[in-house]
JSON list of N, CA and C in Angstrom, two decimals:
[
{"chain": "A", "resi": 125, "resn": "UNK", "atom": "N", "xyz": [-17.72, 8.39, 11.54]},
{"chain": "A", "resi": 125, "resn": "UNK", "atom": "CA", "xyz": [-18.29, 8.87, 12.83]},
{"chain": "A", "resi": 125, "resn": "UNK", "atom": "C", "xyz": [-17.36, 8.56, 13.97]},
{"chain": "A", "resi": 126, "resn": "UNK", "atom": "N", "xyz": [-17.34, 9.45, 14.95]},
{"chain": "A", "resi": 126, "resn": "UNK", "atom": "CA", "xyz": [-16.51, 9.25, 16.11]},
{"chain": "A", "resi": 126, "resn": "UNK", "atom": "C", "xyz": [-17.34, 8.85, 17.31]},
{"chain": "A", "resi": 127, "resn": "UNK", "atom": "N", "xyz": [-16.73, 7.95, 18.17]},
{"chain": "A", "resi": 127, "resn": "UNK", "atom": "CA", "xyz": [-17.37, 7.54, 19.37]},
{"chain": "A", "resi": 127, "resn": "UNK", "atom": "C", "xyz": [-16.46, 7.77, 20.56]},
{"chain": "A", "resi": 128, "resn": "UNK", "atom": "N", "xyz": [-17.01, 8.11, 21.64]},
{"chain": "A", "resi": 128, "resn": "UNK", "atom": "CA", "xyz": [-16.19, 8.36, 22.91]},
{"chain": "A", "resi": 128, "resn": "UNK", "atom": "C", "xyz": [-15.82, 7.04, 23.50]},
{"chain": "A", "resi": 129, "resn": "UNK", "atom": "N", "xyz": [-14.61, 6.94, 23.97]},
{"chain": "A", "resi": 129, "resn": "UNK", "atom": "CA", "xyz": [-14.13, 5.70, 24.63]},
{"chain": "A", "resi": 129, "resn": "UNK", "atom": "C", "xyz": [-13.46, 6.05, 25.95]},
{"chain": "A", "resi": 130, "resn": "UNK", "atom": "N", "xyz": [-13.54, 5.14, 26.79]},
{"chain": "A", "resi": 130, "resn": "UNK", "atom": "CA", "xyz": [-12.81, 5.17, 28.09]},
{"chain": "A", "resi": 130, "resn": "UNK", "atom": "C", "xyz": [-11.70, 4.15, 27.99]},
{"chain": "A", "resi": 131, "resn": "UNK", "atom": "N", "xyz": [-10.48, 4.54, 28.15]},
{"chain": "A", "resi": 131, "resn": "UNK", "atom": "CA", "xyz": [-9.27, 3.68, 28.06]},
{"chain": "A", "resi": 131, "resn": "UNK", "atom": "C", "xyz": [-8.49, 3.80, 29.31]},
{"chain": "A", "resi": 132, "resn": "UNK", "atom": "N", "xyz": [-8.13, 2.63, 29.86]},
{"chain": "A", "resi": 132, "resn": "UNK", "atom": "CA", "xyz": [-7.35, 2.59, 31.09]},
{"chain": "A", "resi": 132, "resn": "UNK", "atom": "C", "xyz": [-6.28, 1.52, 31.04]},
{"chain": "A", "resi": 133, "resn": "UNK", "atom": "N", "xyz": [-5.17, 1.78, 31.70]},
{"chain": "A", "resi": 133, "resn": "UNK", "atom": "CA", "xyz": [-4.15, 0.76, 31.81]},
{"chain": "A", "resi": 133, "resn": "UNK", "atom": "C", "xyz": [-4.31, 0.08, 33.20]},
{"chain": "A", "resi": 134, "resn": "UNK", "atom": "N", "xyz": [-4.38, -1.26, 33.13]},
{"chain": "A", "resi": 134, "resn": "UNK", "atom": "CA", "xyz": [-4.54, -2.01, 34.38]},
{"chain": "A", "resi": 134, "resn": "UNK", "atom": "C", "xyz": [-3.49, -3.07, 34.41]},
{"chain": "A", "resi": 135, "resn": "UNK", "atom": "N", "xyz": [-2.49, -2.88, 35.27]},
{"chain": "A", "resi": 135, "resn": "UNK", "atom": "CA", "xyz": [-1.32, -3.82, 35.27]},
{"chain": "A", "resi": 135, "resn": "UNK", "atom": "C", "xyz": [-0.68, -3.88, 33.95]},
{"chain": "A", "resi": 136, "resn": "UNK", "atom": "N", "xyz": [-0.63, -5.06, 33.31]},
{"chain": "A", "resi": 136, "resn": "UNK", "atom": "CA", "xyz": [-0.01, -5.31, 32.00]},
{"chain": "A", "resi": 136, "resn": "UNK", "atom": "C", "xyz": [-1.01, -5.14, 30.92]},
{"chain": "A", "resi": 137, "resn": "UNK", "atom": "N", "xyz": [-2.29, -4.80, 31.19]},
{"chain": "A", "resi": 137, "resn": "UNK", "atom": "CA", "xyz": [-3.34, -4.80, 30.17]},
{"chain": "A", "resi": 137, "resn": "UNK", "atom": "C", "xyz": [-3.89, -3.38, 29.93]},
{"chain": "A", "resi": 138, "resn": "UNK", "atom": "N", "xyz": [-4.33, -3.13, 28.77]},
{"chain": "A", "resi": 138, "resn": "UNK", "atom": "CA", "xyz": [-5.09, -1.93, 28.39]},
{"chain": "A", "resi": 138, "resn": "UNK", "atom": "C", "xyz": [-6.56, -2.36, 28.25]},
{"chain": "A", "resi": 139, "resn": "UNK", "atom": "N", "xyz": [-7.47, -1.69, 28.91]},
{"chain": "A", "resi": 139, "resn": "UNK", "atom": "CA", "xyz": [-8.89, -2.03, 28.86]},
{"chain": "A", "resi": 139, "resn": "UNK", "atom": "C", "xyz": [-9.65, -0.82, 28.38]},
{"chain": "A", "resi": 140, "resn": "UNK", "atom": "N", "xyz": [-10.71, -1.03, 27.67]},
{"chain": "A", "resi": 140, "resn": "UNK", "atom": "CA", "xyz": [-11.50, 0.07, 27.17]},
{"chain": "A", "resi": 140, "resn": "UNK", "atom": "C", "xyz": [-12.90, -0.32, 26.78]},
{"chain": "A", "resi": 141, "resn": "UNK", "atom": "N", "xyz": [-13.76, 0.68, 26.68]},
{"chain": "A", "resi": 141, "resn": "UNK", "atom": "CA", "xyz": [-15.15, 0.47, 26.24]},
{"chain": "A", "resi": 141, "resn": "UNK", "atom": "C", "xyz": [-15.62, 1.78, 25.57]},
{"chain": "A", "resi": 142, "resn": "UNK", "atom": "N", "xyz": [-16.61, 1.62, 24.74]},
{"chain": "A", "resi": 142, "resn": "UNK", "atom": "CA", "xyz": [-17.19, 2.76, 24.07]},
{"chain": "A", "resi": 142, "resn": "UNK", "atom": "C", "xyz": [-18.38, 3.26, 24.84]},
{"chain": "A", "resi": 143, "resn": "UNK", "atom": "N", "xyz": [-18.42, 4.50, 25.21]},
{"chain": "A", "resi": 143, "resn": "UNK", "atom": "CA", "xyz": [-19.52, 5.08, 25.96]},
{"chain": "A", "resi": 143, "resn": "UNK", "atom": "C", "xyz": [-20.77, 5.09, 25.15]},
{"chain": "A", "resi": 144, "resn": "UNK", "atom": "N", "xyz": [-20.72, 5.41, 23.89]},
{"chain": "A", "resi": 144, "resn": "UNK", "atom": "CA", "xyz": [-21.82, 5.57, 22.98]},
{"chain": "A", "resi": 144, "resn": "UNK", "atom": "C", "xyz": [-22.42, 4.29, 22.43]},
{"chain": "A", "resi": 145, "resn": "UNK", "atom": "N", "xyz": [-21.66, 3.20, 22.52]},
{"chain": "A", "resi": 145, "resn": "UNK", "atom": "CA", "xyz": [-22.09, 1.86, 22.07]},
{"chain": "A", "resi": 145, "resn": "UNK", "atom": "C", "xyz": [-22.00, 0.85, 23.15]},
{"chain": "A", "resi": 146, "resn": "UNK", "atom": "N", "xyz": [-22.97, 0.74, 24.02]},
{"chain": "A", "resi": 146, "resn": "UNK", "atom": "CA", "xyz": [-22.88, -0.21, 25.14]},
{"chain": "A", "resi": 146, "resn": "UNK", "atom": "C", "xyz": [-22.65, -1.65, 24.60]},
{"chain": "A", "resi": 147, "resn": "UNK", "atom": "N", "xyz": [-21.75, -2.38, 25.24]},
{"chain": "A", "resi": 147, "resn": "UNK", "atom": "CA", "xyz": [-21.47, -3.73, 24.86]},
{"chain": "A", "resi": 147, "resn": "UNK", "atom": "C", "xyz": [-20.22, -3.80, 24.05]},
{"chain": "A", "resi": 148, "resn": "UNK", "atom": "N", "xyz": [-19.65, -2.71, 23.54]},
{"chain": "A", "resi": 148, "resn": "UNK", "atom": "CA", "xyz": [-18.37, -2.73, 22.80]},
{"chain": "A", "resi": 148, "resn": "UNK", "atom": "C", "xyz": [-17.26, -2.40, 23.85]},
{"chain": "A", "resi": 149, "resn": "UNK", "atom": "N", "xyz": [-16.45, -3.48, 24.14]},
{"chain": "A", "resi": 149, "resn": "UNK", "atom": "CA", "xyz": [-15.33, -3.32, 25.04]},
{"chain": "A", "resi": 149, "resn": "UNK", "atom": "C", "xyz": [-14.26, -4.28, 24.64]},
{"chain": "A", "resi": 150, "resn": "UNK", "atom": "N", "xyz": [-13.05, -4.06, 25.13]},
{"chain": "A", "resi": 150, "resn": "UNK", "atom": "CA", "xyz": [-11.87, -4.87, 24.72]},
{"chain": "A", "resi": 150, "resn": "UNK", "atom": "C", "xyz": [-10.84, -4.80, 25.81]},
{"chain": "A", "resi": 151, "resn": "UNK", "atom": "N", "xyz": [-9.94, -5.78, 25.73]},
{"chain": "A", "resi": 151, "resn": "UNK", "atom": "CA", "xyz": [-8.73, -5.81, 26.61]},
{"chain": "A", "resi": 151, "resn": "UNK", "atom": "C", "xyz": [-7.57, -6.37, 25.71]},
{"chain": "A", "resi": 152, "resn": "UNK", "atom": "N", "xyz": [-6.52, -5.56, 25.72]},
{"chain": "A", "resi": 152, "resn": "UNK", "atom": "CA", "xyz": [-5.32, -5.90, 24.89]},
{"chain": "A", "resi": 152, "resn": "UNK", "atom": "C", "xyz": [-4.06, -5.56, 25.58]},
{"chain": "A", "resi": 153, "resn": "UNK", "atom": "N", "xyz": [-2.93, -6.05, 25.09]},
{"chain": "A", "resi": 153, "resn": "UNK", "atom": "CA", "xyz": [-1.61, -5.81, 25.69]},
{"chain": "A", "resi": 153, "resn": "UNK", "atom": "C", "xyz": [-1.10, -4.43, 25.30]},
{"chain": "A", "resi": 154, "resn": "UNK", "atom": "N", "xyz": [-1.51, -3.88, 24.24]},
{"chain": "A", "resi": 154, "resn": "UNK", "atom": "CA", "xyz": [-0.99, -2.46, 23.85]},
{"chain": "A", "resi": 154, "resn": "UNK", "atom": "C", "xyz": [-2.18, -1.55, 23.62]},
{"chain": "A", "resi": 155, "resn": "UNK", "atom": "N", "xyz": [-1.92, -0.27, 23.80]},
{"chain": "A", "resi": 155, "resn": "UNK", "atom": "CA", "xyz": [-3.00, 0.71, 23.59]},
{"chain": "A", "resi": 155, "resn": "UNK", "atom": "C", "xyz": [-3.46, 0.75, 22.14]},
{"chain": "A", "resi": 156, "resn": "UNK", "atom": "N", "xyz": [-2.52, 0.65, 21.23]},
{"chain": "A", "resi": 156, "resn": "UNK", "atom": "CA", "xyz": [-2.86, 0.68, 19.79]},
{"chain": "A", "resi": 156, "resn": "UNK", "atom": "C", "xyz": [-3.73, -0.50, 19.41]},
{"chain": "A", "resi": 157, "resn": "UNK", "atom": "N", "xyz": [-3.40, -1.71, 19.93]},
{"chain": "A", "resi": 157, "resn": "UNK", "atom": "CA", "xyz": [-4.20, -2.87, 19.63]},
{"chain": "A", "resi": 157, "resn": "UNK", "atom": "C", "xyz": [-5.60, -2.73, 20.28]},
{"chain": "A", "resi": 158, "resn": "UNK", "atom": "N", "xyz": [-5.69, -2.14, 21.38]},
{"chain": "A", "resi": 158, "resn": "UNK", "atom": "CA", "xyz": [-6.97, -1.90, 22.08]},
{"chain": "A", "resi": 158, "resn": "UNK", "atom": "C", "xyz": [-7.82, -0.97, 21.18]},
{"chain": "A", "resi": 159, "resn": "UNK", "atom": "N", "xyz": [-7.28, 0.08, 20.67]},
{"chain": "A", "resi": 159, "resn": "UNK", "atom": "CA", "xyz": [-8.00, 1.01, 19.80]},
{"chain": "A", "resi": 159, "resn": "UNK", "atom": "C", "xyz": [-8.51, 0.30, 18.61]},
{"chain": "A", "resi": 160, "resn": "UNK", "atom": "N", "xyz": [-7.68, -0.57, 17.99]},
{"chain": "A", "resi": 160, "resn": "UNK", "atom": "CA", "xyz": [-8.08, -1.36, 16.80]},
{"chain": "A", "resi": 160, "resn": "UNK", "atom": "C", "xyz": [-9.15, -2.28, 17.14]},
{"chain": "A", "resi": 161, "resn": "UNK", "atom": "N", "xyz": [-9.14, -2.90, 18.34]},
{"chain": "A", "resi": 161, "resn": "UNK", "atom": "CA", "xyz": [-10.16, -3.82, 18.74]},
{"chain": "A", "resi": 161, "resn": "UNK", "atom": "C", "xyz": [-11.51, -3.11, 18.98]},
{"chain": "A", "resi": 162, "resn": "UNK", "atom": "N", "xyz": [-11.44, -1.89, 19.59]},
{"chain": "A", "resi": 162, "resn": "UNK", "atom": "CA", "xyz": [-12.66, -1.16, 19.77]},
{"chain": "A", "resi": 162, "resn": "UNK", "atom": "C", "xyz": [-13.29, -0.71, 18.52]},
{"chain": "A", "resi": 163, "resn": "UNK", "atom": "N", "xyz": [-12.46, -0.32, 17.51]},
{"chain": "A", "resi": 163, "resn": "UNK", "atom": "CA", "xyz": [-12.95, 0.06, 16.22]},
{"chain": "A", "resi": 163, "resn": "UNK", "atom": "C", "xyz": [-13.66, -1.15, 15.54]},
{"chain": "A", "resi": 164, "resn": "UNK", "atom": "N", "xyz": [-12.97, -2.31, 15.63]},
{"chain": "A", "resi": 164, "resn": "UNK", "atom": "CA", "xyz": [-13.58, -3.52, 15.05]},
{"chain": "A", "resi": 164, "resn": "UNK", "atom": "C", "xyz": [-14.96, -3.88, 15.73]},
{"chain": "A", "resi": 165, "resn": "UNK", "atom": "N", "xyz": [-14.92, -3.74, 17.03]},
{"chain": "A", "resi": 165, "resn": "UNK", "atom": "CA", "xyz": [-16.17, -4.00, 17.79]},
{"chain": "A", "resi": 165, "resn": "UNK", "atom": "C", "xyz": [-17.29, -3.04, 17.50]},
{"chain": "A", "resi": 166, "resn": "UNK", "atom": "N", "xyz": [-16.96, -1.76, 17.22]},
{"chain": "A", "resi": 166, "resn": "UNK", "atom": "CA", "xyz": [-17.95, -0.80, 16.84]},
{"chain": "A", "resi": 166, "resn": "UNK", "atom": "C", "xyz": [-18.54, -1.13, 15.43]},
{"chain": "A", "resi": 167, "resn": "UNK", "atom": "N", "xyz": [-17.68, -1.50, 14.52]},
{"chain": "A", "resi": 167, "resn": "UNK", "atom": "CA", "xyz": [-18.14, -1.87, 13.15]},
{"chain": "A", "resi": 167, "resn": "UNK", "atom": "C", "xyz": [-19.07, -3.08, 13.26]},
{"chain": "A", "resi": 168, "resn": "UNK", "atom": "N", "xyz": [-18.65, -4.08, 13.99]},
{"chain": "A", "resi": 168, "resn": "UNK", "atom": "CA", "xyz": [-19.48, -5.25, 14.15]},
{"chain": "A", "resi": 168, "resn": "UNK", "atom": "C", "xyz": [-20.84, -4.95, 14.76]},
{"chain": "A", "resi": 169, "resn": "UNK", "atom": "N", "xyz": [-20.81, -4.13, 15.80]},
{"chain": "A", "resi": 169, "resn": "UNK", "atom": "CA", "xyz": [-22.07, -3.73, 16.42]},
{"chain": "A", "resi": 169, "resn": "UNK", "atom": "C", "xyz": [-23.00, -3.00, 15.49]},
{"chain": "A", "resi": 170, "resn": "UNK", "atom": "N", "xyz": [-22.47, -2.13, 14.72]},
{"chain": "A", "resi": 170, "resn": "UNK", "atom": "CA", "xyz": [-23.24, -1.27, 13.81]},
{"chain": "A", "resi": 170, "resn": "UNK", "atom": "C", "xyz": [-23.80, -2.11, 12.61]},
{"chain": "A", "resi": 171, "resn": "UNK", "atom": "N", "xyz": [-23.16, -3.13, 12.26]},
{"chain": "A", "resi": 171, "resn": "UNK", "atom": "CA", "xyz": [-23.57, -3.98, 11.10]},
{"chain": "A", "resi": 171, "resn": "UNK", "atom": "C", "xyz": [-24.57, -5.05, 11.48]},
{"chain": "A", "resi": 172, "resn": "UNK", "atom": "N", "xyz": [-24.80, -5.19, 12.74]},
{"chain": "A", "resi": 172, "resn": "UNK", "atom": "CA", "xyz": [-25.78, -6.21, 13.21]},
{"chain": "A", "resi": 172, "resn": "UNK", "atom": "C", "xyz": [-27.10, -5.63, 13.57]}
]
């Protein structure tokens, strides 16, 4: 399943959150790591 995300670069950080799963958000140094963190957060949210 796919979820919509908002991803922004803020200074040296990438920040993002999932529109469809409130509470899933992350902050990472790279865009790729941010996407991985958002995926992990989504899985964790859906399993609880």
